[in-house]
Amino acid sequence: MRLPQGVGLIFYFLTKAVFSKSGRYSFMSSRTVLTLGTTLGLGLTPFTAWATPHAVAQPVVANPLLRPAPAQSTASKHTPHQRITPSTHKSTQTTSLDVNARRHDFAYPEAQHEPDATTHLTAERLRARDVTTIRGLERVAPNLTIQSINGTASTNFYLRGIGFNDFTQSNMGPVLTYIDDVAYPYSTMANGQMFDLAGASVTPGPVGTEHGQSDTGGEVHIHTNTPTDTWHFGATQDIASYARSRSEAYISGPLARGLSFRLAGQTLHGGGWQTNPTNGDHLGDADLWALRGKLQWKPDSHTTILLSGHFTQDNSEVVTSVPVARLIGKQAIPHFGSWLQAQWSSRPEFAKLFGRKAGIKPSEHNQFWGADLHITHDFGPVTLTTISAFETEREGEYTDQDGTADAQADTYRTVDANSFTQEVRLNNSNTHDRLQWVVGAYYQRTRMNQRFFFDYTDYTARRYMMATTFGLNQESVSEFGHVSYRLPHGITLWTGLLHELDDRSITGLKSEIFGGATQNFHAESTASNQFAGQVGISWQMAQHALLYYKMSKGFKPGGFTANNTQIQAQLDPFKPETVLTYELGFKSDPIPNHLRINGAAFYNDFHNQQILGTVLIPNYGPLSEITNAPKSESWGFEGTIEAHPFSHLFITQNFGWQRGNFQDFPTVNRAKTNAYYAQHHVWKAINDNFAGVDNGQPKLTLNGSADWRQPIARAYALEFGPDWQYRGSQAITPGGTGFYRLPPYFLLGAHVTFRSPSGHWEATVYARNILNRRYAESGGQATTTYFYIPGEPRFIGGRVSYGF
């Protein structure tokens, strides 16, 4: 007997609903439903379900370029065997249906039981939002701002408003970057490594009691794919506006019993969108290639040894500055007919000074390479982990900071740095024990030499070229421990403690005016001996609801300002920074698989917060100097909402809000000092105390996306939707108003992705800054002008990926 078509459709959707509650339905389970419906004469139309990135059956062959490994959760409930016996079937035959896959419409369900504010990001999400550099993470995490320094590969992080602007990148930042659990003391070292990704995470607040190094602002973790026991390879080609091309490929597989490897690489070319209206020159083309190799050996079921190495060569041009105000002199700043235009200069005499060809454009000439060895052995009751790493940085960087055709603040910087780190951890092996603990130690040694060349030939107060040279030696050792205990009724208590000893010195600093005087400065050193730690309590008040509270103390060592040194006093070390953070948070899935809401509120009590302030050098002018604000505070909240209100629609919204002010911060008021000079042509320090002044960080940041995931004929899949990002105004000098603040901006993007039934290939068309909004990504001062670094215009691109 054949039932009416409407009854068949009702049966299909009822069956689908049962499967959605009991387990993850896959292509095969939908085909089984179709077969069952046909056998029963229900008149089902041909249909095959498609797998969403967070609700997908594991393919026979994984393809890391196309989708991440599905998240696993011991907390998820599912019925491994579901029997359906339709009462409408008149025969005596009974048909059973097995569904063995689990369904998670939201990624990382196990993280919902962890008492922290960490944002976990799948490789799929990073790819969908076109996160191909470290800076792109601010588009997918709350309360996070990552800014390029003068348009270069060097970056500054601000997490919950905690961060500082360090042009020399010779000091440890408040937010550390980790790649595959290796800490990078200088963020520039991570340049070019955002490829072949397995995922990422962003953790705000003081860290260091469970791994790595202590910090005050938090940490960013990048995870790359590891070798596989079966053969896989894949490739991606991405072509976008302004002739930008990005290629990525990998191959992975076994070499011998227990031995496997993975080799991955990327190249990036083109994409330059700035032009010089005076001569038609083009600027901003990328020229980067990077390679990563991994060798994994598992001699037995308890031991894993992973050796990794990477190399990056970056000869990319950089985005140059656009002046917004002249601080010194009467010459008008350039005005352009389009925000895609800019000016820059390069005198042959200056290029010859540092050994580059005449006509050099603002650009990088960088090499980064390193290797690390991970060893893990499970002894039964305990697991031992050791991580040894060596990282190098060889940087040559040219910037035209005044943003004019004159040589008023043209700069070339060379950096020769290396870092060795060693971490040892011991923890209990059974993750189901009530008592969980980890103890360990961490050692870091860095050596750095920098040289800055400056061309002030067209600046009437100087009219010379000069160079500053210095070396930096740093060594630190820390011991840490963390313990948690799970009580009845879903309550868990935990505490952690870290002790760190840091010793660093600046040596051989010389300031040389070519054709003039040379100054040699005495070496300076500073040592820190501090404790950090945390204590907290969490309550799993329901299966899908967690509440936690914790107090954390963070610590960051002191350091030096070494850029453009003129007097010995500029080398006085700034003090260590400490912060006491109070955090109250929750994680919830009020409607499992349909609605997830996570949030946290925080308060930061700073002592000696490290911040870029101002000093006035007599007969020279104001200079930036990292100094300490004796007392400051900040507070705010952040959260993430993920919603799957009905079939096909998935929405993610991150939001962050923070406020802060200085309670005691005596410094030179740069705006008033510059105004006095403009009126009287005499340098006089106008001192001020910024007590009660806002910390200048963006108060509101938002980012999110909406995806419609639509199955189409023959099990193909179509995904499309918009994404967005908002950042509030940000001061580029303490207490800054007017042009001393970066304006707020809102950016809109979109994408359309077409996937094959096998999951072996996909094609995407995407757009970033689709409204072509003009905005400033970062800003600063360069001797005679204040400048903004403009953000990217509209980019429209296409991406094709294949792998098996």
PDB file of N, CA and C in Angstrom, residues 72-77 104 107-116 120 484 486 490 492 494 538-548 586-589 596 598:
ATOM      1  N   GLN A  72      34.688  16.092  20.527  1.00  0.00           N
ATOM      2  CA  GLN A  72      34.241  14.957  21.307  1.00  0.00           C
ATOM      3  C   GLN A  72      33.821  15.421  22.686  1.00  0.00           C
ATOM      4  N   SER A  73      32.887  14.761  23.271  1.00  0.00           N
ATOM      5  CA  SER A  73      32.412  15.147  24.591  1.00  0.00           C
ATOM      6  C   SER A  73      31.964  13.929  25.367  1.00  0.00           C
ATOM      7  N   THR A  74      32.522  13.801  26.552  1.00  0.00           N
ATOM      8  CA  THR A  74      32.064  12.721  27.421  1.00  0.00           C
ATOM      9  C   THR A  74      30.766  13.099  28.106  1.00  0.00           C
ATOM     10  N   ALA A  75      30.399  14.368  28.008  1.00  0.00           N
ATOM     11  CA  ALA A  75      29.186  14.817  28.683  1.00  0.00           C
ATOM     12  C   ALA A  75      27.949  14.670  27.808  1.00  0.00           C
ATOM     13  N   SER A  76      28.121  14.455  26.515  1.00  0.00           N
ATOM     14  CA  SER A  76      26.986  14.389  25.618  1.00  0.00           C
ATOM     15  C   SER A  76      26.280  13.048  25.744  1.00  0.00           C
ATOM     16  N   LYS A  77      24.971  13.109  25.770  1.00  0.00           N
ATOM     17  CA  LYS A  77      24.174  11.890  25.853  1.00  0.00           C
ATOM     18  C   LYS A  77      23.678  11.515  24.463  1.00  0.00           C
ATOM     19  N   HIS A 104      26.672  17.271  17.546  1.00  0.00           N
ATOM     20  CA  HIS A 104      26.966  18.467  18.301  1.00  0.00           C
ATOM     21  C   HIS A 104      26.838  19.645  17.338  1.00  0.00           C
ATOM     22  N   ALA A 107      30.507  23.493  18.570  1.00  0.00           N
ATOM     23  CA  ALA A 107      31.800  22.840  18.758  1.00  0.00           C
ATOM     24  C   ALA A 107      32.235  22.867  20.211  1.00  0.00           C
ATOM     25  N   TYR A 108      33.182  22.014  20.550  1.00  0.00           N
ATOM     26  CA  TYR A 108      33.825  21.940  21.861  1.00  0.00           C
ATOM     27  C   TYR A 108      32.821  21.830  23.023  1.00  0.00           C
ATOM     28  N   PRO A 109      31.950  20.834  23.007  1.00  0.00           N
ATOM     29  CA  PRO A 109      30.999  20.695  24.128  1.00  0.00           C
ATOM     30  C   PRO A 109      31.688  20.419  25.447  1.00  0.00           C
ATOM     31  N   GLU A 110      32.872  19.752  25.419  1.00  0.00           N
ATOM     32  CA  GLU A 110      33.575  19.462  26.662  1.00  0.00           C
ATOM     33  C   GLU A 110      34.062  20.736  27.342  1.00  0.00           C
ATOM     34  N   ALA A 111      34.301  21.792  26.568  1.00  0.00           N
ATOM     35  CA  ALA A 111      34.777  23.048  27.152  1.00  0.00           C
ATOM     36  C   ALA A 111      33.695  23.738  27.966  1.00  0.00           C
ATOM     37  N   GLN A 112      32.437  23.345  27.790  1.00  0.00           N
ATOM     38  CA  GLN A 112      31.344  23.930  28.570  1.00  0.00           C
ATOM     39  C   GLN A 112      31.422  23.539  30.040  1.00  0.00           C
ATOM     40  N   HIS A 113      32.276  22.577  30.378  1.00  0.00           N
ATOM     41  CA  HIS A 113      32.438  22.153  31.769  1.00  0.00           C
ATOM     42  C   HIS A 113      33.749  22.658  32.362  1.00  0.00           C
ATOM     43  N   GLU A 114      34.423  23.559  31.658  1.00  0.00           N
ATOM     44  CA  GLU A 114      35.686  24.112  32.138  1.00  0.00           C
ATOM     45  C   GLU A 114      35.460  25.530  32.666  1.00  0.00           C
ATOM     46  N   PRO A 115      35.883  25.817  33.895  1.00  0.00           N
ATOM     47  CA  PRO A 115      35.601  27.119  34.515  1.00  0.00           C
ATOM     48  C   PRO A 115      36.577  28.198  34.064  1.00  0.00           C
ATOM     49  N   ASP A 116      36.395  28.694  32.848  1.00  0.00           N
ATOM     50  CA  ASP A 116      37.248  29.761  32.336  1.00  0.00           C
ATOM     51  C   ASP A 116      36.497  30.506  31.248  1.00  0.00           C
ATOM     52  N   HIS A 120      37.217  29.055  22.235  1.00  0.00           N
ATOM     53  CA  HIS A 120      37.777  27.980  21.413  1.00  0.00           C
ATOM     54  C   HIS A 120      37.302  28.146  19.977  1.00  0.00           C
ATOM     55  N   SER A 484      43.118  20.758  41.618  1.00  0.00           N
ATOM     56  CA  SER A 484      41.662  20.926  41.727  1.00  0.00           C
ATOM     57  C   SER A 484      41.061  19.660  42.328  1.00  0.00           C
ATOM     58  N   ARG A 486      37.157  17.746  42.958  1.00  0.00           N
ATOM     59  CA  ARG A 486      35.736  17.735  42.649  1.00  0.00           C
ATOM     60  C   ARG A 486      34.959  17.200  43.847  1.00  0.00           C
ATOM     61  N   GLY A 490      28.433  18.656  42.263  1.00  0.00           N
ATOM     62  CA  GLY A 490      28.926  19.432  41.147  1.00  0.00           C
ATOM     63  C   GLY A 490      29.849  20.579  41.499  1.00  0.00           C
ATOM     64  N   THR A 492      33.529  22.148  42.423  1.00  0.00           N
ATOM     65  CA  THR A 492      34.961  21.912  42.268  1.00  0.00           C
ATOM     66  C   THR A 492      35.736  23.103  42.812  1.00  0.00           C
ATOM     67  N   TRP A 494      39.692  24.831  43.196  1.00  0.00           N
ATOM     68  CA  TRP A 494      41.029  24.744  42.619  1.00  0.00           C
ATOM     69  C   TRP A 494      41.887  25.912  43.077  1.00  0.00           C
ATOM     70  N   SER A 538      33.919  26.368  41.263  1.00  0.00           N
ATOM     71  CA  SER A 538      32.921  26.243  40.200  1.00  0.00           C
ATOM     72  C   SER A 538      31.796  25.329  40.659  1.00  0.00           C
ATOM     73  N   TRP A 539      30.631  25.540  40.085  1.00  0.00           N
ATOM     74  CA  TRP A 539      29.443  24.761  40.436  1.00  0.00           C
ATOM     75  C   TRP A 539      28.738  24.348  39.152  1.00  0.00           C
ATOM     76  N   GLN A 540      28.727  23.037  38.897  1.00  0.00           N
ATOM     77  CA  GLN A 540      27.968  22.484  37.779  1.00  0.00           C
ATOM     78  C   GLN A 540      26.543  22.300  38.281  1.00  0.00           C
ATOM     79  N   MET A 541      25.775  23.384  38.234  1.00  0.00           N
ATOM     80  CA  MET A 541      24.460  23.377  38.885  1.00  0.00           C
ATOM     81  C   MET A 541      23.424  22.596  38.091  1.00  0.00           C
ATOM     82  N   ALA A 542      23.687  22.328  36.835  1.00  0.00           N
ATOM     83  CA  ALA A 542      22.832  21.483  36.009  1.00  0.00           C
ATOM     84  C   ALA A 542      23.704  20.879  34.918  1.00  0.00           C
ATOM     85  N   GLN A 543      23.154  19.925  34.204  1.00  0.00           N
ATOM     86  CA  GLN A 543      23.958  19.256  33.181  1.00  0.00           C
ATOM     87  C   GLN A 543      24.511  20.237  32.165  1.00  0.00           C
ATOM     88  N   HIS A 544      23.769  21.295  31.861  1.00  0.00           N
ATOM     89  CA  HIS A 544      24.171  22.237  30.839  1.00  0.00           C
ATOM     90  C   HIS A 544      24.343  23.642  31.411  1.00  0.00           C
ATOM     91  N   ALA A 545      24.724  23.749  32.663  1.00  0.00           N
ATOM     92  CA  ALA A 545      24.909  25.070  33.263  1.00  0.00           C
ATOM     93  C   ALA A 545      26.035  25.024  34.282  1.00  0.00           C
ATOM     94  N   LEU A 546      27.030  25.887  34.097  1.00  0.00           N
ATOM     95  CA  LEU A 546      28.196  25.975  34.977  1.00  0.00           C
ATOM     96  C   LEU A 546      28.366  27.413  35.432  1.00  0.00           C
ATOM     97  N   LEU A 547      28.630  27.584  36.729  1.00  0.00           N
ATOM     98  CA  LEU A 547      28.898  28.893  37.311  1.00  0.00           C
ATOM     99  C   LEU A 547      30.251  28.818  38.005  1.00  0.00           C
ATOM    100  N   TYR A 548      31.099  29.863  37.845  1.00  0.00           N
ATOM    101  CA  TYR A 548      32.409  29.831  38.492  1.00  0.00           C
ATOM    102  C   TYR A 548      32.812  31.230  38.952  1.00  0.00           C
ATOM    103  N   PHE A 586      29.926  32.263  33.661  1.00  0.00           N
ATOM    104  CA  PHE A 586      28.988  31.145  33.520  1.00  0.00           C
ATOM    105  C   PHE A 586      29.072  30.598  32.107  1.00  0.00           C
ATOM    106  N   LYS A 587      28.716  29.317  31.986  1.00  0.00           N
ATOM    107  CA  LYS A 587      28.590  28.662  30.697  1.00  0.00           C
ATOM    108  C   LYS A 587      27.282  27.889  30.696  1.00  0.00           C
ATOM    109  N   SER A 588      26.536  27.988  29.623  1.00  0.00           N
ATOM    110  CA  SER A 588      25.216  27.352  29.625  1.00  0.00           C
ATOM    111  C   SER A 588      24.797  26.977  28.212  1.00  0.00           C
ATOM    112  N   ASP A 589      24.068  25.887  28.138  1.00  0.00           N
ATOM    113  CA  ASP A 589      23.357  25.478  26.929  1.00  0.00           C
ATOM    114  C   ASP A 589      21.887  25.355  27.312  1.00  0.00           C
ATOM    115  N   ARG A 596      23.403  28.425  23.002  1.00  0.00           N
ATOM    116  CA  ARG A 596      24.518  28.423  23.948  1.00  0.00           C
ATOM    117  C   ARG A 596      24.821  29.870  24.331  1.00  0.00           C
ATOM    118  N   ASN A 598      27.514  31.945  26.895  1.00  0.00           N
ATOM    119  CA  ASN A 598      28.633  31.999  27.823  1.00  0.00           C
ATOM    120  C   ASN A 598      28.977  33.456  28.107  1.00  0.00           C
TER     121      ASN A 598
END
